[in-house]
Short mmCIF file of C-alpha atoms in Angstrom, two decimals:
data_model
loop_
_atom_site.label_atom_id
_atom_site.label_comp_id
_atom_site.label_asym_id
_atom_site.label_seq_id
_atom_site.Cartn_x
_atom_site.Cartn_y
_atom_site.Cartn_z
CA MET A 7 -125.87 -40.60 15.31
CA THR A 8 -125.41 -38.34 12.53
CA LEU A 9 -123.69 -34.75 12.94
CA SER A 10 -125.33 -32.02 11.08
CA SER A 11 -122.92 -30.20 8.62
CA ALA A 12 -124.50 -26.93 9.41
CA SER A 13 -122.04 -24.45 11.79
CA PRO A 14 -123.44 -23.91 14.94
CA ALA A 15 -124.23 -20.18 15.52
CA LEU A 16 -121.45 -18.78 17.67
CA ALA A 17 -122.31 -18.19 21.39
CA PRO A 18 -121.83 -14.42 22.41
CA LYS A 19 -118.66 -13.69 24.05
CA THR A 20 -118.62 -13.78 27.79
CA VAL A 21 -116.40 -11.07 29.60
CA ALA A 22 -115.90 -10.87 33.24
CA VAL A 23 -115.51 -7.20 34.37
CA ALA A 24 -114.32 -6.58 37.95
CA LEU A 25 -114.63 -3.33 39.89
CA THR A 26 -111.78 -2.64 42.45
CA GLY A 27 -111.33 0.26 44.90
CA ALA A 28 -109.37 2.48 42.41
CA SER A 29 -110.31 5.78 40.97
CA GLY A 30 -111.66 5.53 37.65
CA MET A 31 -115.26 3.79 38.29
CA PRO A 32 -116.65 5.55 35.08
CA TYR A 33 -114.10 3.51 32.99
CA GLY A 34 -115.62 0.31 34.48
CA LEU A 35 -119.37 1.04 33.97
CA ARG A 36 -118.81 2.35 30.65
CA LEU A 37 -117.14 -0.73 29.64
CA VAL A 38 -119.86 -2.63 31.02
CA GLU A 39 -122.36 -0.66 29.07
CA CYS A 40 -120.51 -0.90 26.10
CA LEU A 41 -120.12 -4.59 26.36
CA LEU A 42 -123.86 -5.24 26.67
CA ALA A 43 -124.47 -2.88 23.76
CA ALA A 44 -122.09 -5.15 21.59
CA GLY A 45 -124.17 -8.29 22.62
CA CYS A 46 -121.66 -9.49 25.14
CA ARG A 47 -122.71 -11.56 28.21
CA VAL A 48 -121.13 -9.81 30.98
CA TRP A 49 -120.20 -11.32 34.70
CA LEU A 50 -119.66 -8.32 36.87
CA LEU A 51 -117.57 -8.71 40.11
CA TYR A 52 -117.10 -5.88 42.50
CA SER A 53 -115.43 -5.09 45.85
CA GLN A 54 -116.68 -3.38 48.78
CA VAL A 55 -114.36 -0.38 48.47
CA ALA A 56 -115.63 0.04 44.78
CA GLN A 57 -119.17 0.62 46.24
CA ILE A 58 -117.54 3.84 48.03
CA VAL A 59 -115.53 4.94 44.86
CA ALA A 60 -119.00 4.65 42.88
CA ARG A 61 -120.78 7.03 45.19
CA GLN A 62 -117.83 9.18 45.31
CA GLU A 63 -116.99 9.57 41.31
CA MET A 64 -120.46 8.98 39.91
CA ALA A 65 -123.12 9.56 42.89
CA LEU A 66 -123.86 6.06 42.17
CA ALA A 67 -125.29 3.98 45.06
CA LEU A 68 -124.24 0.31 44.22
CA PRO A 69 -126.24 -1.96 46.45
CA ALA A 70 -124.52 -4.70 48.69
CA ARG A 71 -126.66 -7.19 47.34
CA PRO A 72 -125.56 -8.31 44.01
CA ALA A 73 -128.98 -9.15 42.65
CA GLU A 74 -130.08 -5.71 43.37
CA VAL A 75 -127.07 -4.37 41.57
CA GLU A 76 -128.00 -6.74 38.75
CA ALA A 77 -131.39 -5.37 38.26
CA MET A 78 -130.41 -1.75 38.62
CA LEU A 79 -127.62 -1.97 35.75
CA SER A 80 -129.72 -4.12 33.74
CA GLU A 81 -132.44 -1.48 33.34
CA ARG A 82 -129.77 1.25 33.32
CA PHE A 83 -128.00 -0.32 30.48
CA CYS A 84 -130.78 -1.80 28.74
CA ALA A 85 -129.57 -5.35 28.94
CA ALA A 86 -131.31 -8.52 27.92
CA PRO A 87 -132.41 -11.10 30.25
CA GLY A 88 -129.82 -12.94 31.57
CA GLN A 89 -127.07 -11.12 29.78
CA LEU A 90 -125.87 -9.08 32.84
CA ARG A 91 -125.02 -11.41 35.99
CA VAL A 92 -123.68 -10.11 39.22
CA PHE A 93 -121.89 -11.96 41.58
CA GLY A 94 -120.76 -11.32 45.42
CA ARG A 95 -117.21 -11.17 46.62
CA GLU A 96 -117.29 -14.60 48.29
CA GLU A 97 -119.73 -16.35 45.84
CA TRP A 98 -117.65 -19.40 45.29
CA PHE A 99 -119.99 -21.23 43.17
CA ALA A 100 -119.93 -18.48 40.76
CA PRO A 101 -118.90 -19.55 37.15
CA PRO A 102 -115.77 -17.50 37.12
CA ALA A 103 -114.30 -19.19 40.19
CA SER A 104 -113.58 -22.52 38.40
CA GLY A 105 -111.75 -23.30 35.63
CA SER A 106 -114.18 -25.54 34.25
CA ASN A 107 -116.35 -22.53 33.30
CA PRO A 108 -113.99 -19.69 33.04
CA PRO A 109 -115.01 -16.44 30.70
CA ASP A 110 -113.68 -15.80 27.49
CA ALA A 111 -111.75 -13.01 28.79
CA MET A 112 -111.73 -10.73 32.18
CA VAL A 113 -111.05 -7.00 32.81
CA VAL A 114 -110.24 -5.90 36.00
CA CYS A 115 -111.40 -1.85 35.40
CA PRO A 116 -110.40 -0.12 37.48
CA CYS A 117 -107.63 -1.94 39.24
CA SER A 118 -106.51 -0.73 42.50
CA MET A 119 -102.77 -1.68 43.40
CA GLY A 120 -103.86 -3.95 46.23
CA SER A 121 -105.78 -6.05 43.69
CA LEU A 122 -102.99 -5.78 41.30
CA ALA A 123 -100.48 -7.22 44.13
CA ALA A 124 -102.76 -9.94 44.86
CA ILE A 125 -103.58 -11.01 41.56
CA ALA A 126 -99.67 -11.10 40.74
CA ALA A 127 -99.15 -13.02 44.07
CA GLY A 128 -101.51 -15.71 43.26
CA LEU A 129 -103.99 -15.05 46.15
CA ALA A 130 -107.43 -16.01 45.90
CA SER A 131 -109.12 -14.49 48.91
CA THR A 132 -111.92 -12.88 46.96
CA LEU A 133 -114.01 -13.97 43.87
CA ILE A 134 -112.24 -11.15 42.01
CA GLU A 135 -108.68 -12.41 42.93
CA ARG A 136 -109.93 -16.04 42.29
CA ALA A 137 -111.51 -15.34 38.67
CA ALA A 138 -108.29 -13.66 37.75
CA ASP A 139 -106.27 -16.48 38.79
CA VAL A 140 -108.53 -19.02 36.84
CA ALA A 141 -108.20 -16.28 33.66
CA ILE A 142 -104.26 -16.87 33.83
CA LYS A 143 -104.27 -20.65 34.73
CA GLU A 144 -106.63 -21.52 31.85
CA GLY A 145 -105.00 -19.10 29.37
CA ARG A 146 -107.80 -16.71 28.87
CA LYS A 147 -107.12 -13.13 28.13
CA LEU A 148 -106.72 -11.01 31.52
CA ILE A 149 -106.51 -7.19 31.15
CA VAL A 150 -105.79 -4.80 34.20
CA VAL A 151 -106.46 -1.34 33.90
CA PRO A 152 -104.28 0.04 36.78
CA ARG A 153 -105.39 3.71 37.94
CA GLU A 154 -102.42 5.10 40.03
CA THR A 155 -99.80 7.74 39.96
CA PRO A 156 -97.19 7.93 40.55
CA PHE A 157 -96.22 4.44 40.27
CA SER A 158 -93.85 3.06 42.85
CA PRO A 159 -91.20 0.40 42.18
CA LEU A 160 -93.33 -2.39 43.74
CA HIS A 161 -96.38 -1.25 41.64
CA LEU A 162 -94.09 -1.59 38.36
CA GLU A 163 -92.56 -4.90 39.63
CA ASN A 164 -96.27 -6.39 39.92
CA MET A 165 -97.09 -5.08 36.64
CA LEU A 166 -93.92 -6.42 35.13
CA ARG A 167 -94.47 -9.75 36.63
CA LEU A 168 -98.09 -10.20 35.37
CA ALA A 169 -97.30 -8.84 31.74
CA ARG A 170 -94.46 -11.88 31.83
CA MET A 171 -97.60 -13.97 32.55
CA GLY A 172 -99.27 -12.56 29.22
CA VAL A 173 -101.69 -10.22 31.34
CA VAL A 174 -102.55 -7.11 29.32
CA ILE A 175 -101.42 -3.90 31.23
CA LEU A 176 -103.39 -1.31 29.93
CA PRO A 177 -103.16 2.19 32.20
CA ALA A 178 -106.26 4.43 32.12
CA ASN A 179 -104.42 7.04 30.45
CA PRO A 180 -106.61 8.78 27.87
CA GLY A 181 -105.04 10.44 24.50
CA PHE A 182 -105.59 13.63 23.29
CA TYR A 183 -104.93 13.49 19.69
CA HIS A 184 -108.68 12.90 18.82
CA HIS A 185 -109.35 16.72 20.33
CA PRO A 186 -111.66 15.48 23.10
CA GLN A 187 -114.30 18.13 24.26
CA THR A 188 -115.87 16.14 27.13
CA VAL A 189 -114.90 13.78 30.16
CA GLY A 190 -116.79 11.30 28.35
CA GLU A 191 -114.70 11.39 25.11
CA LEU A 192 -111.62 10.87 27.68
CA VAL A 193 -113.16 7.79 29.30
CA ASP A 194 -114.30 6.70 25.56
CA PHE A 195 -110.77 6.41 24.66
CA VAL A 196 -109.61 4.17 27.35
CA VAL A 197 -112.69 1.99 26.91
CA ALA A 198 -112.01 1.76 23.04
CA ARG A 199 -108.55 0.41 23.97
CA ILE A 200 -109.89 -2.23 26.30
CA LEU A 201 -112.92 -3.11 23.64
CA ASP A 202 -110.02 -3.58 20.90
CA GLN A 203 -108.28 -5.82 22.76
CA LEU A 204 -111.07 -7.93 23.69
CA ALA A 205 -111.84 -7.91 19.71
CA VAL A 206 -115.41 -6.42 20.43
CA ALA A 207 -116.60 -3.87 17.72
CA HIS A 208 -117.21 -0.11 18.78
CA SER A 209 -117.66 3.19 17.11
CA LEU A 210 -116.54 5.07 20.48
CA MET A 211 -114.02 7.16 18.32
CA PRO A 212 -112.52 7.40 14.70
CA ARG A 213 -109.78 5.08 14.06
CA TRP A 214 -106.19 6.59 13.62
CA GLY A 215 -105.84 7.98 10.01
CA GLU A 216 -109.65 7.74 9.45
CA GLY A 217 -110.74 10.79 11.25
CA ASP A 218 -111.31 14.23 10.04
CA GLU A 219 -108.18 15.89 8.89
#
């Protein structure tokens, strides 16, 4: 069999995004929106508490059925057919549950301290925890976006433990040097930093030294 010398087209980057029960749901959903707009495939995981937070912070009712969430967000963010897939918390046959089919990267945003502790301990009682465990063992980029203040010594020890494994700890701490005028611009600051870590192009804000002086 003769192999073609032509380079195959690069497959779109696949990113798993997990929404957990911490404050900061606008960060997670804006990240999903930007990843889809950039042409990435997104595997979305969400906890039961994330549904409560979405309702509280964004007046957004995330259905309990993953298929309904998939349809709702695909329409909301104009996703291409099959570009967004949503999985239930115990959907063990979902692709991110196995090292044979991991995503290119995973982001837990927002990341509750409970989820952080479970991931640091290597637990796998939910699909989110298992997917994070897979990302670590397969050497894929894992980014956690903790949203808590102040951090207790236990929180910090769990973050240090994950950082030593190569996990990126990216707190949801927006900057102000770009003179934000809206809450959306503060959200975009954090999402831009996540996209940079994922090597996904964006134009959410000017680069340092490239903005208006």
